Coordinates of C-alpha atoms and ligand atoms in Angstrom, one line a residue:
M1 CA 206.6 -0.9 -136.5
I2 CA 206.2 -4.5 -135.4
N3 CA 206.1 -5.0 -131.7
R4 CA 208.7 -7.7 -131.0
Q5 CA 207.4 -8.1 -127.5
I6 CA 204.5 -10.0 -128.9
L7 CA 205.1 -13.7 -129.5
T8 CA 203.6 -15.6 -132.4
L9 CA 201.9 -18.9 -131.8
D10 CA 205.0 -20.7 -133.1
E11 CA 207.4 -18.8 -130.9
F12 CA 205.2 -19.3 -127.9
T13 CA 204.8 -23.1 -128.3
I14 CA 208.5 -23.5 -128.9
Q15 CA 209.3 -21.5 -125.8
Q16 CA 206.9 -23.7 -123.9
Y17 CA 208.3 -27.1 -125.0
R18 CA 211.9 -25.9 -124.4
K19 CA 210.9 -25.7 -120.7
I20 CA 209.9 -29.4 -120.7
P21 CA 212.8 -31.9 -120.4
N22 CA 212.7 -34.6 -123.2
A23 CA 209.9 -32.8 -125.1
T24 CA 210.2 -33.5 -128.8
G25 CA 208.3 -30.5 -130.2
E26 CA 205.6 -32.7 -131.7
L27 CA 202.8 -30.8 -129.9
S28 CA 204.1 -27.5 -131.2
S29 CA 204.2 -28.7 -134.7
L30 CA 200.6 -30.1 -134.3
L31 CA 199.4 -26.7 -133.1
R32 CA 201.2 -25.0 -136.0
D33 CA 199.4 -27.3 -138.4
I34 CA 196.0 -26.6 -136.9
G35 CA 196.8 -22.9 -136.9
L36 CA 197.5 -23.2 -140.7
A37 CA 194.1 -24.9 -141.3
G38 CA 192.5 -22.2 -139.2
K39 CA 194.0 -19.5 -141.4
R40 CA 192.7 -21.1 -144.5
I41 CA 189.3 -21.7 -143.1
N42 CA 189.2 -18.1 -141.9
V43 CA 189.8 -16.8 -145.5
E44 CA 186.9 -18.8 -146.8
V45 CA 184.6 -17.9 -143.9
N46 CA 185.3 -14.2 -144.4
K47 CA 184.3 -14.3 -148.1
A48 CA 181.4 -16.6 -147.6
G49 CA 179.0 -13.8 -148.3
L50 CA 180.9 -12.9 -151.6
V51 CA 181.2 -16.3 -153.3
D52 CA 178.6 -19.0 -153.3
I53 CA 180.4 -21.3 -151.0
L54 CA 177.3 -21.7 -148.9
G55 CA 175.6 -23.8 -151.5
D56 CA 175.2 -27.5 -151.3
E57 CA 178.1 -29.7 -152.1
G58 CA 178.2 -30.7 -155.7
T59 CA 176.5 -27.5 -157.0
T60 CA 178.4 -25.1 -159.2
N61 CA 179.1 -21.5 -158.3
V62 CA 179.0 -18.4 -160.5
Q63 CA 182.6 -18.9 -161.6
G64 CA 181.6 -22.4 -162.8
E65 CA 183.7 -24.0 -160.0
D66 CA 182.5 -26.9 -157.9
V67 CA 181.2 -25.6 -154.6
K68 CA 182.1 -27.4 -151.5
K69 CA 180.1 -26.6 -148.4
L70 CA 182.1 -24.6 -146.0
D71 CA 182.0 -27.4 -143.4
V72 CA 183.3 -29.9 -146.0
F73 CA 186.0 -27.4 -147.0
S74 CA 187.0 -27.0 -143.3
N75 CA 187.1 -30.7 -142.7
N76 CA 189.3 -31.2 -145.8
Q77 CA 191.7 -28.5 -144.5
M78 CA 191.9 -30.1 -141.0
V79 CA 192.5 -33.6 -142.4
G80 CA 195.0 -32.3 -144.9
V81 CA 197.3 -30.4 -142.5
L82 CA 197.2 -33.2 -140.0
Q83 CA 197.9 -35.9 -142.6
H84 CA 200.8 -33.9 -144.1
G85 CA 202.2 -33.0 -140.7
I86 CA 204.6 -35.1 -138.8
S87 CA 202.8 -35.4 -135.4
C88 CA 199.4 -37.0 -136.0
A89 CA 198.7 -40.8 -136.3
G90 CA 195.0 -40.3 -137.1
I91 CA 191.9 -38.2 -136.7
G92 CA 188.3 -38.3 -135.8
S93 CA 185.9 -35.6 -137.1
E94 CA 182.4 -34.7 -136.5
E95 CA 182.0 -34.6 -140.3
M96 CA 183.1 -38.2 -140.8
D97 CA 181.4 -41.5 -139.8
D98 CA 184.7 -43.2 -139.0
V99 CA 188.1 -42.3 -137.8
V100 CA 190.9 -41.9 -140.4
I101 CA 194.1 -43.7 -139.6
F102 CA 196.9 -42.2 -141.7
N103 CA 199.0 -45.4 -141.7
D104 CA 202.2 -44.1 -143.4
E105 CA 205.7 -44.4 -142.0
I106 CA 205.8 -40.9 -140.4
S107 CA 202.3 -40.9 -139.1
N108 CA 202.7 -44.3 -137.5
D109 CA 205.6 -43.0 -135.6
S110 CA 203.5 -40.1 -134.2
K111 CA 202.3 -40.1 -130.7
Y112 CA 199.1 -38.1 -131.0
V113 CA 195.6 -38.4 -132.4
V114 CA 193.3 -35.4 -132.9
M115 CA 189.5 -35.2 -132.6
F116 CA 187.8 -32.1 -134.1
D117 CA 184.7 -30.4 -135.2
P118 CA 186.0 -28.5 -138.3
L119 CA 183.2 -25.8 -138.4
D120 CA 180.9 -25.7 -135.4
G121 CA 177.8 -23.6 -135.6
S122 CA 177.9 -23.6 -139.4
S123 CA 174.1 -23.0 -139.5
N124 CA 175.0 -19.4 -138.3
I125 CA 177.0 -18.6 -141.4
D126 CA 174.0 -17.1 -143.3
T127 CA 173.6 -14.5 -140.6
N128 CA 177.3 -13.6 -140.2
A129 CA 177.4 -14.8 -136.6
S130 CA 180.7 -16.1 -135.2
I131 CA 181.5 -19.8 -135.8
G132 CA 184.6 -21.9 -135.0
T133 CA 186.8 -25.0 -135.2
I134 CA 187.2 -27.1 -132.0
F135 CA 189.9 -29.7 -131.4
G136 CA 191.1 -32.1 -128.7
I137 CA 194.5 -33.8 -128.8
Y138 CA 195.2 -37.2 -127.2
R139 CA 198.3 -39.2 -126.7
R140 CA 197.7 -42.6 -128.3
V141 CA 197.5 -45.7 -126.1
T142 CA 198.9 -48.0 -128.7
S143 CA 202.7 -47.8 -129.2
P144 CA 204.1 -45.6 -131.9
G145 CA 205.6 -47.6 -134.8
Q146 CA 202.3 -49.1 -135.8
P147 CA 199.0 -47.7 -137.2
A148 CA 196.7 -46.1 -134.6
S149 CA 193.6 -48.1 -133.6
E150 CA 190.1 -47.3 -132.4
A151 CA 191.3 -47.5 -128.7
D152 CA 193.4 -44.4 -129.3
F153 CA 190.3 -42.4 -130.0
L154 CA 187.8 -43.8 -127.5
Q155 CA 189.6 -42.2 -124.5
A156 CA 188.0 -40.1 -121.7
G157 CA 188.5 -36.4 -122.1
V158 CA 190.7 -36.3 -119.0
K159 CA 193.4 -38.0 -121.2
Q160 CA 193.6 -34.9 -123.5
V161 CA 197.1 -33.4 -123.6
A162 CA 195.8 -30.2 -125.2
A163 CA 192.6 -28.8 -126.5
G164 CA 191.5 -25.6 -128.2
Y165 CA 189.3 -23.7 -130.6
I166 CA 189.6 -21.1 -133.3
I167 CA 186.8 -18.5 -133.4
Y168 CA 186.0 -16.8 -136.7
G169 CA 184.5 -13.6 -135.2
S170 CA 185.0 -9.8 -135.3
S171 CA 188.6 -10.9 -135.1
T172 CA 190.0 -14.4 -135.5
M173 CA 191.5 -16.1 -132.4
L174 CA 193.1 -19.4 -131.6
V175 CA 192.8 -20.3 -127.9
Y176 CA 194.5 -23.5 -126.7
A177 CA 195.0 -25.2 -123.3
T178 CA 197.6 -27.6 -122.0
R179 CA 197.9 -28.5 -118.4
R180 CA 200.2 -25.5 -118.0
G181 CA 197.5 -23.0 -118.9
V182 CA 195.2 -21.5 -121.4
N183 CA 196.5 -18.9 -123.9
G184 CA 194.7 -16.9 -126.6
F185 CA 196.3 -15.7 -129.9
T186 CA 194.7 -13.1 -132.2
L187 CA 195.3 -13.4 -136.0
D188 CA 197.2 -10.4 -137.2
P189 CA 196.0 -10.3 -140.8
S190 CA 198.9 -8.0 -141.8
I191 CA 201.5 -10.7 -141.2
G192 CA 199.1 -13.8 -141.3
E193 CA 200.3 -14.9 -137.8
F194 CA 198.4 -15.7 -134.6
C195 CA 199.9 -13.4 -131.9
L196 CA 199.7 -13.9 -128.2
S197 CA 197.0 -11.5 -127.1
H198 CA 195.4 -13.2 -124.1
P199 CA 198.1 -14.9 -121.9
D200 CA 197.1 -17.2 -119.1
I201 CA 193.4 -17.0 -119.4
K202 CA 191.4 -17.7 -116.2
I203 CA 187.7 -18.0 -116.2
P204 CA 186.1 -15.7 -113.5
D205 CA 184.9 -17.8 -110.6
N206 CA 181.4 -16.4 -110.8
G207 CA 179.5 -14.6 -113.5
K208 CA 176.1 -13.0 -114.4
I209 CA 175.4 -14.5 -117.8
Y210 CA 173.6 -17.8 -118.4
S211 CA 173.5 -19.2 -121.9
V212 CA 170.8 -21.8 -122.9
N213 CA 168.2 -22.3 -125.6
H214 CA 165.1 -21.1 -123.9
G215 CA 163.0 -22.4 -126.8
N216 CA 163.5 -25.9 -125.4
F217 CA 162.5 -24.9 -121.8
F218 CA 159.5 -27.1 -121.5
Q219 CA 161.5 -30.1 -122.7
Y220 CA 164.1 -29.8 -119.9
E221 CA 164.3 -32.0 -116.8
A222 CA 163.1 -30.5 -113.5
P223 CA 166.5 -29.5 -112.1
V224 CA 167.3 -27.6 -115.2
K225 CA 164.0 -25.8 -115.2
K226 CA 164.5 -25.0 -111.5
Y227 CA 168.0 -23.6 -112.1
I228 CA 166.8 -21.4 -115.1
D229 CA 164.0 -20.1 -112.8
I230 CA 166.6 -19.2 -110.2
C231 CA 168.7 -17.4 -112.9
Q232 CA 165.7 -15.4 -113.9
N233 CA 164.9 -14.4 -110.3
K234 CA 168.4 -13.4 -109.2
T235 CA 168.5 -10.0 -107.5
K236 CA 171.3 -7.6 -106.3
E237 CA 171.0 -9.3 -102.9
N238 CA 172.1 -12.8 -104.2
G239 CA 174.6 -12.0 -106.9
G240 CA 172.2 -10.9 -109.7
P241 CA 170.6 -9.7 -111.7
Y242 CA 171.6 -12.2 -114.4
T243 CA 171.4 -11.7 -118.1
Q244 CA 170.8 -14.3 -120.8
R245 CA 172.9 -14.6 -124.0
Y246 CA 172.6 -17.4 -126.5
I247 CA 174.2 -17.2 -129.9
G248 CA 173.6 -20.8 -130.8
S249 CA 177.2 -21.2 -131.7
M250 CA 179.0 -23.1 -129.0
V251 CA 182.5 -21.5 -129.8
A252 CA 181.1 -18.0 -129.5
D253 CA 179.0 -18.7 -126.4
M254 CA 181.9 -20.5 -124.7
H255 CA 184.5 -17.8 -125.7
R256 CA 182.3 -15.2 -124.0
S257 CA 181.9 -17.4 -121.0
L258 CA 185.6 -17.9 -120.7
I259 CA 186.4 -14.2 -120.9
K260 CA 183.5 -12.7 -119.0
G261 CA 182.4 -15.6 -116.8
G262 CA 179.1 -17.4 -117.0
I263 CA 177.4 -20.7 -117.5
F264 CA 176.7 -22.4 -120.8
M265 CA 174.1 -25.2 -120.9
Y266 CA 172.9 -27.7 -123.5
P267 CA 170.7 -30.0 -121.4
G268 CA 169.0 -33.2 -122.6
T269 CA 165.4 -32.6 -123.9
T270 CA 162.4 -34.9 -124.2
D271 CA 163.2 -35.2 -127.9
K272 CA 167.0 -35.8 -127.3
P273 CA 167.5 -37.0 -123.8
G274 CA 171.2 -37.5 -124.4
G275 CA 171.6 -33.8 -125.4
K276 CA 172.7 -32.5 -128.8
L277 CA 176.4 -31.7 -128.4
R278 CA 179.0 -34.3 -129.2
L279 CA 181.2 -35.5 -126.3
M280 CA 184.4 -36.0 -128.3
Y281 CA 184.4 -33.0 -130.6
E282 CA 182.6 -30.3 -128.6
C283 CA 182.2 -31.0 -124.9
N284 CA 185.6 -32.6 -124.1
P285 CA 187.8 -29.9 -125.6
F286 CA 185.8 -27.2 -123.9
A287 CA 185.7 -29.1 -120.6
F288 CA 189.4 -29.4 -120.7
I289 CA 190.0 -25.7 -121.5
V290 CA 187.5 -24.5 -118.9
E291 CA 189.0 -26.8 -116.1
V292 CA 192.5 -25.6 -116.9
A293 CA 191.2 -22.0 -116.7
G294 CA 189.7 -22.8 -113.3
G295 CA 186.1 -23.6 -114.2
M296 CA 183.9 -26.7 -114.2
A297 CA 182.1 -28.9 -116.7
S298 CA 179.5 -31.6 -115.9
N299 CA 176.6 -33.5 -117.6
G300 CA 174.5 -33.0 -114.4
K301 CA 175.6 -36.2 -112.8
Q302 CA 179.2 -36.7 -113.7
R303 CA 182.3 -34.6 -114.7
I304 CA 182.4 -34.4 -118.5
L305 CA 186.1 -35.3 -118.6
D306 CA 185.5 -38.6 -116.8
I307 CA 183.0 -39.9 -119.3
V308 CA 184.4 -42.9 -121.1
P309 CA 183.0 -42.7 -124.7
K310 CA 181.2 -45.8 -126.0
K311 CA 181.0 -44.6 -129.6
L312 CA 182.9 -42.0 -131.6
H313 CA 179.9 -39.7 -132.0
D314 CA 178.4 -40.0 -128.5
R315 CA 176.4 -37.0 -127.3
T316 CA 176.1 -35.6 -123.8
P317 CA 174.1 -32.9 -121.9
V318 CA 176.6 -30.2 -120.7
F319 CA 176.7 -27.6 -118.0
I320 CA 179.9 -25.7 -118.2
G321 CA 181.6 -22.4 -117.1
S322 CA 182.3 -20.4 -113.9
T323 CA 182.7 -22.7 -110.9
K324 CA 180.2 -21.0 -108.6
M325 CA 177.5 -21.0 -111.3
V326 CA 178.0 -24.6 -112.3
E327 CA 178.0 -25.7 -108.6
E328 CA 174.7 -23.9 -108.0
C329 CA 173.2 -25.6 -111.1
L330 CA 174.4 -29.0 -110.0
S331 CA 172.9 -28.5 -106.5
Y332 CA 169.5 -28.8 -108.1
W333 CA 170.5 -32.1 -109.7
K334 CA 171.7 -33.4 -106.4
E335 CA 168.5 -32.3 -104.7
S336 CA 166.5 -34.3 -107.3
Q337 CA 168.3 -37.6 -106.7
Ligands
AHM1 P1 176.6 -28.2 -135.3 O1 177.8 -29.1 -134.8 O2 175.7 -28.9 -136.2 O3 177.0 -26.9 -135.8 O4 175.7 -28.0 -133.9 C1 176.3 -27.5 -132.8 C2 175.7 -26.2 -132.4 C3 176.5 -25.5 -131.3 O5 177.5 -24.7 -131.7 C4 175.4 -24.8 -130.5 O6 175.8 -24.6 -129.2 C5 174.2 -25.6 -130.7 O7 174.4 -26.4 -131.9 C6 172.9 -24.9 -130.9 O8 171.9 -25.7 -131.0 P2 170.4 -25.2 -130.9 O9 170.1 -24.5 -132.1 O10 169.6 -26.5 -130.8 O11 170.2 -24.4 -129.6
MG2 MG1 179.4 -29.1 -134.0

């Protein structure tokens, strides 16, 4: 028996846009396109252990087929669905040096551009850990009717109209946020549809899990070291004890933080003072989702969503998650100034 109380992603987004006067449904169709790419990526991620899809691009697998690395495959799927769809004027991808402006009649009339990381955490595939696709959707600043331009992509994260991720984990989920809320959909493999399973997600105001690469501890700046020290010394009396969890796959670490509460940090290091994670493809989408869910995201000095990118592939340190934890972390940055 199929439970008809459960909405599919499509049904849900259509219901949402019907509530907005003058909405055209373009955002719904964009989310459906991204959901389709997610389903295709999911199939390949699931069988990654069976077929030699992990090999380098250009090599040949046991069936004699050309192997595309999973991240190249994922990138092609994302570009493909967005180019064939009717709602996207162009894309920027972590996998590509430059933006792709679709420049055909339908795409030029579209009002959105999409920035994405097609397969984040792909170094975890060999060990079967969860990985994901991350995306941020912006309304273009140039007028529809002409090709999109670079200015459409180099916008601060606060300009996102929606952002989301797909996590390929013990189950596959698509979570997306608009200003109206954050909702999570679990893929029901029997019907191949994402079904609403986590309506109106709110991140707990406080948590007990901190997530950071401890291996870099001695490369962190003083306020970060101090905060980590505080996390390790929390007791029952002051909200602790805390526990540390770090998968090394941002989608998985952030999904846990969103559901259970916590703080995720990727600080600058002496080797990489600007941090490792990309502003446009990783930090902005998660900052948008977390803020809509009631949390906070900062680079230590500034709200992530207010950072105006200089270049497409800019990186930033990030401290993101439950409001109380991020505020406490930031208090050590303020102290140091
Ligand atoms: P990627 O885009 O090359 O996959 O790298 C991003 C990943 C994130 O998912 C994760 O949070 C981080 O890199 C882990 O990096 P590290 O191994 O340095 O802790
Ligand atoms: Mg990435």
